[in-house]
Amino acid sequence: MISPVFAAILASGRAQFNARAVEARRSFPALDMQAFAGFLQDGVDPVVQAVAASVPERAGSFTLAAYDMALELVGHGLAGPAAKKPFLGAVWRELAPRFAPLLAANPVDALGMLSNAAIHLGGVASARTRQWHDEMAAIAPQVASLAQLRAVGQVLAWRAGVAHFRLGAIAAADSLPPALALAAFGEPQLDWPSLREQLLTQPWRGNAQGIEFGAFAGLGGEFATPPRVRATGNGFIVSAGERFYLLMADAHGAVLHGASDDDYAQASTKLPASLRLDGATLHLGARTMALDLPAAGIALAANAHTLAVTSPYTHAIRLLPLS
């Protein structure tokens, strides 16, 4: 059952809402009205209730915008009980109500921004969507504008594993009030110029251990064969089977993008003089690390800040900070 406040708004504009649904059926012939009804109850109703409680006079206009957006999302199969990825529904149900004042003032832009973020993050296999959701919910009371919502969302997406957002997230944080930027990075005790400099120059800041990325495609992983890796300025080109990828990684995670055999051919195989492999023992300057891999076939690739370790005995890539 939907809430009394949502039911009253729908009843007061029944003809208008019905006309919108009929028009949506023309645009999306496969639109499942039962799924749409489910999303109205599960996704739209919580947001309408939050806006009605925060800015009652805007509840009606917000509901019109949310109803239209819900029709489109369900029509595209992105929302509703049958949606393949439920994260968008969770964002509408649990997160969007936290931004009720912004939604009331800018229903299409604010709700669209949150929806697009949910769709994008849900499409990044390595993104930690729940982390992004929870950190966005925690910082919501401090977000006062659409521009701040966009910037904070990008910062928190990077911190939730979307590695290719790193430089854009730092640039976006420049537009925020310093206290909000620091809150988004979870480091309120620092000053923003100092933190910004550290983030720019130390991609592995806060993670001295590095990460492991990749698994066998037959078990739901990324690579059909043990990967081979070469370095580029901003990541690594990976060859696995007949496919090539750009791998970007930092302290918060790693992300794969498509690449070509030409990218792989042009990538670097050079290593810094401070790197040396002695059997399965890795020497990184003054540091020594024993790799839990057979010594035969271990291969290294490095860019300015990251070392990638591969082996013919694993589908995983070890990514280690160089400083």
Coordinates of C-alpha atoms in Angstrom, one line a residue:
M1 CA 0.0 0.0 0.0
I2 CA 1.2 3.5 -0.8
S3 CA 1.1 6.2 1.9
P4 CA -1.9 8.5 2.4
V5 CA 0.1 11.6 1.2
F6 CA 1.1 9.9 -2.1
A7 CA -2.4 8.4 -2.6
A8 CA -3.9 11.8 -2.1
I9 CA -1.6 13.4 -4.7
L10 CA -2.3 10.7 -7.2
A11 CA -6.1 10.9 -6.6
S12 CA -6.1 14.7 -7.0
G13 CA -4.4 14.5 -10.4
R14 CA -5.7 11.1 -11.6
A15 CA -6.5 12.2 -15.2
Q16 CA -3.1 13.8 -15.6
F17 CA -1.2 10.8 -14.2
N18 CA -3.2 8.4 -16.3
A19 CA -2.5 10.4 -19.4
R20 CA 1.2 10.3 -18.6
A21 CA 1.1 6.5 -18.3
V22 CA -0.7 6.1 -21.6
E23 CA 1.9 8.3 -23.4
A24 CA 4.7 6.3 -21.8
R25 CA 3.2 3.1 -23.1
R26 CA 3.5 4.5 -26.6
S27 CA 7.1 5.4 -26.0
F28 CA 7.9 2.1 -24.3
P29 CA 5.7 -0.7 -25.7
A30 CA 7.2 -3.2 -23.3
L31 CA 6.5 -1.1 -20.2
D32 CA 5.2 -3.5 -17.5
M33 CA 2.5 -1.6 -15.6
Q34 CA 2.6 -4.1 -12.8
A35 CA 6.3 -3.4 -12.4
F36 CA 5.7 0.3 -12.6
A37 CA 3.1 0.0 -9.8
G38 CA 5.6 -1.9 -7.7
F39 CA 8.2 0.9 -8.2
L40 CA 5.6 3.5 -7.3
Q41 CA 5.2 1.8 -4.0
D42 CA 8.8 0.8 -3.3
G43 CA 10.8 3.7 -4.9
V44 CA 8.6 6.7 -5.5
D45 CA 6.5 6.7 -2.4
P46 CA 9.4 7.1 0.1
V47 CA 10.7 10.1 -1.8
V48 CA 7.3 11.8 -2.1
Q49 CA 6.8 11.3 1.7
A50 CA 10.1 12.9 2.4
V51 CA 9.5 15.9 0.1
A52 CA 6.0 16.4 1.5
A53 CA 7.4 16.4 5.1
S54 CA 10.2 18.8 4.2
V55 CA 8.5 21.2 1.7
P56 CA 4.8 20.4 1.6
E57 CA 3.9 23.0 -1.0
R58 CA 6.3 21.4 -3.5
A59 CA 5.0 17.8 -3.0
G60 CA 2.6 17.9 -6.0
S61 CA 5.1 19.3 -8.5
F62 CA 7.8 16.9 -7.3
T63 CA 5.4 14.0 -7.6
L64 CA 4.7 14.8 -11.3
A65 CA 8.5 14.9 -12.0
A66 CA 9.2 11.7 -10.1
Y67 CA 6.2 9.9 -11.8
D68 CA 7.5 10.8 -15.3
M69 CA 11.0 9.7 -14.4
A70 CA 9.8 6.5 -12.9
L71 CA 7.8 5.6 -16.1
E72 CA 11.0 6.1 -18.1
L73 CA 13.2 4.1 -15.8
V74 CA 10.8 1.2 -15.6
G75 CA 10.2 1.5 -19.4
H76 CA 14.0 1.0 -19.9
G77 CA 14.0 -1.9 -17.4
L78 CA 16.3 0.0 -15.0
A79 CA 13.8 0.1 -12.1
G80 CA 11.0 -2.0 -10.7
P81 CA 10.9 -5.5 -9.1
A82 CA 12.2 -7.1 -12.3
A83 CA 15.2 -4.8 -12.7
K84 CA 18.5 -6.7 -13.1
K85 CA 20.3 -4.4 -10.8
P86 CA 18.5 -3.3 -7.7
F87 CA 20.8 -0.5 -6.7
L88 CA 18.7 2.2 -8.4
G89 CA 15.7 1.2 -6.4
A90 CA 17.7 1.4 -3.1
V91 CA 18.9 4.9 -4.0
W92 CA 15.3 6.1 -4.6
R93 CA 14.0 4.3 -1.5
E94 CA 16.7 5.0 1.0
L95 CA 19.1 7.7 -0.2
A96 CA 17.0 10.2 -2.2
P97 CA 14.8 11.0 0.8
R98 CA 17.9 12.4 2.6
F99 CA 18.1 15.1 0.0
A100 CA 14.4 16.2 0.2
P101 CA 15.0 20.0 0.2
L102 CA 17.1 19.7 -2.9
L103 CA 14.6 17.4 -4.6
A104 CA 11.8 19.8 -3.8
A105 CA 13.7 22.8 -5.3
N106 CA 15.1 20.9 -8.3
P107 CA 13.1 17.7 -8.8
V108 CA 14.3 16.7 -12.3
D109 CA 17.9 17.7 -11.9
A110 CA 18.4 16.3 -8.3
L111 CA 16.6 13.1 -8.8
G112 CA 18.1 12.6 -12.3
M113 CA 21.6 13.2 -10.8
L114 CA 21.1 10.5 -8.1
S115 CA 19.5 8.1 -10.6
N116 CA 22.3 8.5 -13.2
A117 CA 24.9 8.0 -10.4
A118 CA 23.2 4.8 -9.3
I119 CA 23.0 3.5 -12.9
H120 CA 26.6 4.3 -13.6
L121 CA 27.9 2.8 -10.3
G122 CA 25.8 -0.2 -10.8
G123 CA 27.5 -0.8 -14.1
V124 CA 31.0 -0.7 -12.7
A125 CA 31.7 -4.2 -11.5
S126 CA 34.3 -3.3 -9.0
A127 CA 32.4 -0.3 -7.5
R128 CA 31.4 -0.6 -3.9
T129 CA 27.9 0.7 -4.3
R130 CA 26.8 0.2 -0.7
Q131 CA 29.8 2.2 0.5
W132 CA 28.8 5.1 -1.8
H133 CA 25.2 4.9 -0.7
D134 CA 26.1 5.0 3.0
E135 CA 28.6 7.8 2.7
M136 CA 26.2 9.9 0.6
A137 CA 23.5 9.4 3.2
A138 CA 25.9 10.4 6.0
I139 CA 27.0 13.6 4.3
A140 CA 23.5 14.6 3.0
P141 CA 22.8 17.2 5.7
Q142 CA 25.8 19.2 4.6
V143 CA 24.9 19.3 0.9
A144 CA 23.2 22.5 0.1
S145 CA 23.1 22.8 -3.7
L146 CA 23.0 20.7 -6.9
A147 CA 26.6 21.6 -7.6
Q148 CA 27.6 20.3 -4.2
L149 CA 25.6 17.1 -4.8
R150 CA 27.4 16.5 -8.1
A151 CA 30.8 17.1 -6.6
V152 CA 30.3 15.1 -3.5
G153 CA 28.8 12.2 -5.5
Q154 CA 31.9 12.1 -7.7
V155 CA 34.3 12.2 -4.7
L156 CA 32.5 9.4 -3.0
A157 CA 32.3 7.4 -6.2
W158 CA 36.1 7.5 -6.5
R159 CA 36.5 6.5 -2.9
A160 CA 34.1 3.6 -3.5
G161 CA 36.4 2.1 -6.1
V162 CA 35.8 4.0 -9.4
A163 CA 39.5 4.6 -9.9
H164 CA 39.2 6.6 -13.2
F165 CA 37.3 9.3 -11.3
R166 CA 40.4 10.2 -9.3
L167 CA 41.6 13.5 -10.9
G168 CA 38.0 14.6 -11.7
A169 CA 37.0 14.0 -8.1
I170 CA 39.9 16.1 -6.8
A171 CA 39.0 18.8 -9.2
A172 CA 35.3 18.6 -8.2
A173 CA 36.3 18.9 -4.6
D174 CA 38.0 22.2 -5.4
S175 CA 34.5 23.7 -6.0
L176 CA 33.3 22.7 -2.5
P177 CA 33.5 24.7 0.7
P178 CA 36.7 23.3 2.3
A179 CA 34.9 21.8 5.3
L180 CA 32.6 19.9 2.9
A181 CA 35.5 18.7 0.8
L182 CA 37.3 17.4 3.9
A183 CA 34.1 15.7 5.1
A184 CA 33.7 14.0 1.7
F185 CA 37.2 12.6 2.0
G186 CA 36.6 11.7 5.7
E187 CA 39.5 13.8 6.9
P188 CA 38.0 16.8 8.7
Q189 CA 41.2 17.3 10.8
L190 CA 43.3 18.4 7.8
D191 CA 43.2 21.6 5.7
W192 CA 42.1 21.2 2.1
P193 CA 45.2 22.5 0.3
S194 CA 47.4 20.1 2.1
L195 CA 45.1 17.1 1.5
R196 CA 44.6 18.1 -2.1
E197 CA 48.4 18.1 -2.7
Q198 CA 48.7 14.7 -1.1
L199 CA 45.9 13.2 -3.1
L200 CA 47.4 14.5 -6.3
T201 CA 50.9 13.3 -5.7
Q202 CA 50.1 10.0 -3.8
P203 CA 47.6 7.9 -5.6
W204 CA 48.1 5.1 -3.0
R205 CA 47.8 7.5 0.0
G206 CA 46.3 5.5 2.9
N207 CA 46.9 2.1 1.3
A208 CA 50.4 0.8 1.8
Q209 CA 49.5 -2.8 1.0
G210 CA 48.1 -2.4 -2.5
I211 CA 45.3 -4.5 -3.9
E212 CA 44.7 -7.7 -5.9
F213 CA 42.4 -7.4 -9.0
G214 CA 41.0 -10.0 -11.4
A215 CA 39.8 -13.6 -11.5
F216 CA 39.1 -16.3 -14.0
A217 CA 36.2 -15.4 -16.3
G218 CA 34.8 -18.9 -16.1
L219 CA 34.0 -18.2 -12.4
G220 CA 32.6 -14.7 -13.0
G221 CA 35.9 -12.9 -13.1
E222 CA 37.5 -10.6 -15.7
F223 CA 40.1 -12.6 -17.5
A224 CA 39.9 -15.7 -19.7
T225 CA 43.6 -16.5 -19.3
P226 CA 46.3 -15.4 -16.9
P227 CA 46.8 -11.7 -17.8
R228 CA 50.0 -10.1 -19.1
V229 CA 50.5 -6.4 -18.3
R230 CA 52.4 -3.4 -19.7
A231 CA 52.5 0.1 -18.2
T232 CA 51.2 3.4 -19.4
G233 CA 51.3 6.8 -17.8
N234 CA 48.0 6.5 -16.1
G235 CA 47.5 2.8 -15.7
F236 CA 48.3 -0.6 -17.4
I237 CA 47.4 -2.3 -20.6
V238 CA 46.3 -5.8 -20.0
S239 CA 46.3 -8.7 -22.5
A240 CA 44.2 -11.7 -21.6
G241 CA 43.2 -14.3 -24.2
E242 CA 42.3 -12.3 -27.3
R243 CA 41.1 -9.2 -25.4
F244 CA 42.9 -6.0 -24.2
Y245 CA 42.0 -3.7 -21.4
L246 CA 43.1 -0.5 -19.7
L247 CA 43.4 -1.1 -16.0
M248 CA 43.4 2.0 -13.7
A249 CA 44.1 1.5 -10.0
D250 CA 44.8 3.5 -6.9
A251 CA 44.3 3.3 -3.1
H252 CA 40.6 2.9 -3.5
G253 CA 40.3 0.2 -6.1
A254 CA 40.7 -0.7 -9.8
V255 CA 38.6 -0.4 -12.9
L256 CA 38.9 -2.0 -16.4
H257 CA 38.1 -0.2 -19.6
G258 CA 38.5 -1.5 -23.2
A259 CA 41.8 -1.2 -25.0
S260 CA 43.4 -2.5 -28.2
D261 CA 46.3 -4.6 -29.3
D262 CA 47.9 -1.4 -30.5
D263 CA 47.7 0.1 -27.0
Y264 CA 49.4 -3.0 -25.7
A265 CA 52.1 -2.9 -28.3
Q266 CA 52.9 0.7 -27.5
A267 CA 52.8 0.3 -23.7
S268 CA 56.0 0.2 -21.7
T269 CA 58.0 -2.8 -20.6
K270 CA 60.7 -0.7 -18.8
L271 CA 61.2 -1.0 -15.1
P272 CA 62.7 1.5 -12.6
A273 CA 66.2 0.6 -11.6
S274 CA 65.0 0.3 -8.0
L275 CA 62.9 -2.7 -8.9
R276 CA 64.4 -6.2 -8.9
L277 CA 63.1 -9.7 -8.8
D278 CA 65.1 -12.5 -7.3
G279 CA 63.1 -15.7 -7.7
A280 CA 59.9 -15.0 -5.9
T281 CA 61.4 -12.2 -3.8
L282 CA 60.6 -8.7 -4.9
H283 CA 63.1 -5.9 -4.1
L284 CA 61.6 -2.4 -4.2
G285 CA 64.4 -0.1 -3.3
A286 CA 65.1 -0.8 0.4
R287 CA 61.9 -2.9 0.7
T288 CA 61.8 -6.6 0.3
M289 CA 58.6 -8.7 -0.3
A290 CA 58.2 -12.4 -0.7
L291 CA 55.6 -13.2 -3.3
D292 CA 53.3 -16.2 -2.7
L293 CA 53.7 -17.3 -6.3
P294 CA 55.9 -19.8 -8.1
A295 CA 59.1 -18.1 -9.2
A296 CA 58.8 -19.3 -12.8
G297 CA 57.1 -16.8 -15.0
I298 CA 56.5 -13.9 -12.6
A299 CA 56.4 -10.7 -14.6
L300 CA 56.5 -7.0 -13.5
A301 CA 55.3 -3.8 -15.0
A302 CA 55.5 -0.3 -13.4
N303 CA 54.4 3.2 -14.0
A304 CA 55.3 6.2 -11.9
H305 CA 53.3 5.1 -8.8
T306 CA 52.3 1.5 -9.2
L307 CA 53.8 -1.9 -9.7
A308 CA 51.8 -4.7 -11.3
V309 CA 52.8 -8.3 -10.7
T310 CA 51.5 -11.1 -12.9
S311 CA 52.1 -14.8 -13.1
P312 CA 51.0 -17.6 -15.5
Y313 CA 49.7 -19.4 -12.4
T314 CA 47.0 -16.9 -11.5
H315 CA 44.3 -14.8 -13.1
A316 CA 44.9 -12.0 -10.5
I317 CA 47.0 -8.9 -10.9
R318 CA 48.9 -7.7 -7.8
L319 CA 49.0 -3.9 -7.7
L320 CA 51.5 -2.5 -5.3
P321 CA 52.3 1.1 -4.4
L322 CA 55.9 2.1 -5.3
S323 CA 56.1 4.8 -2.6

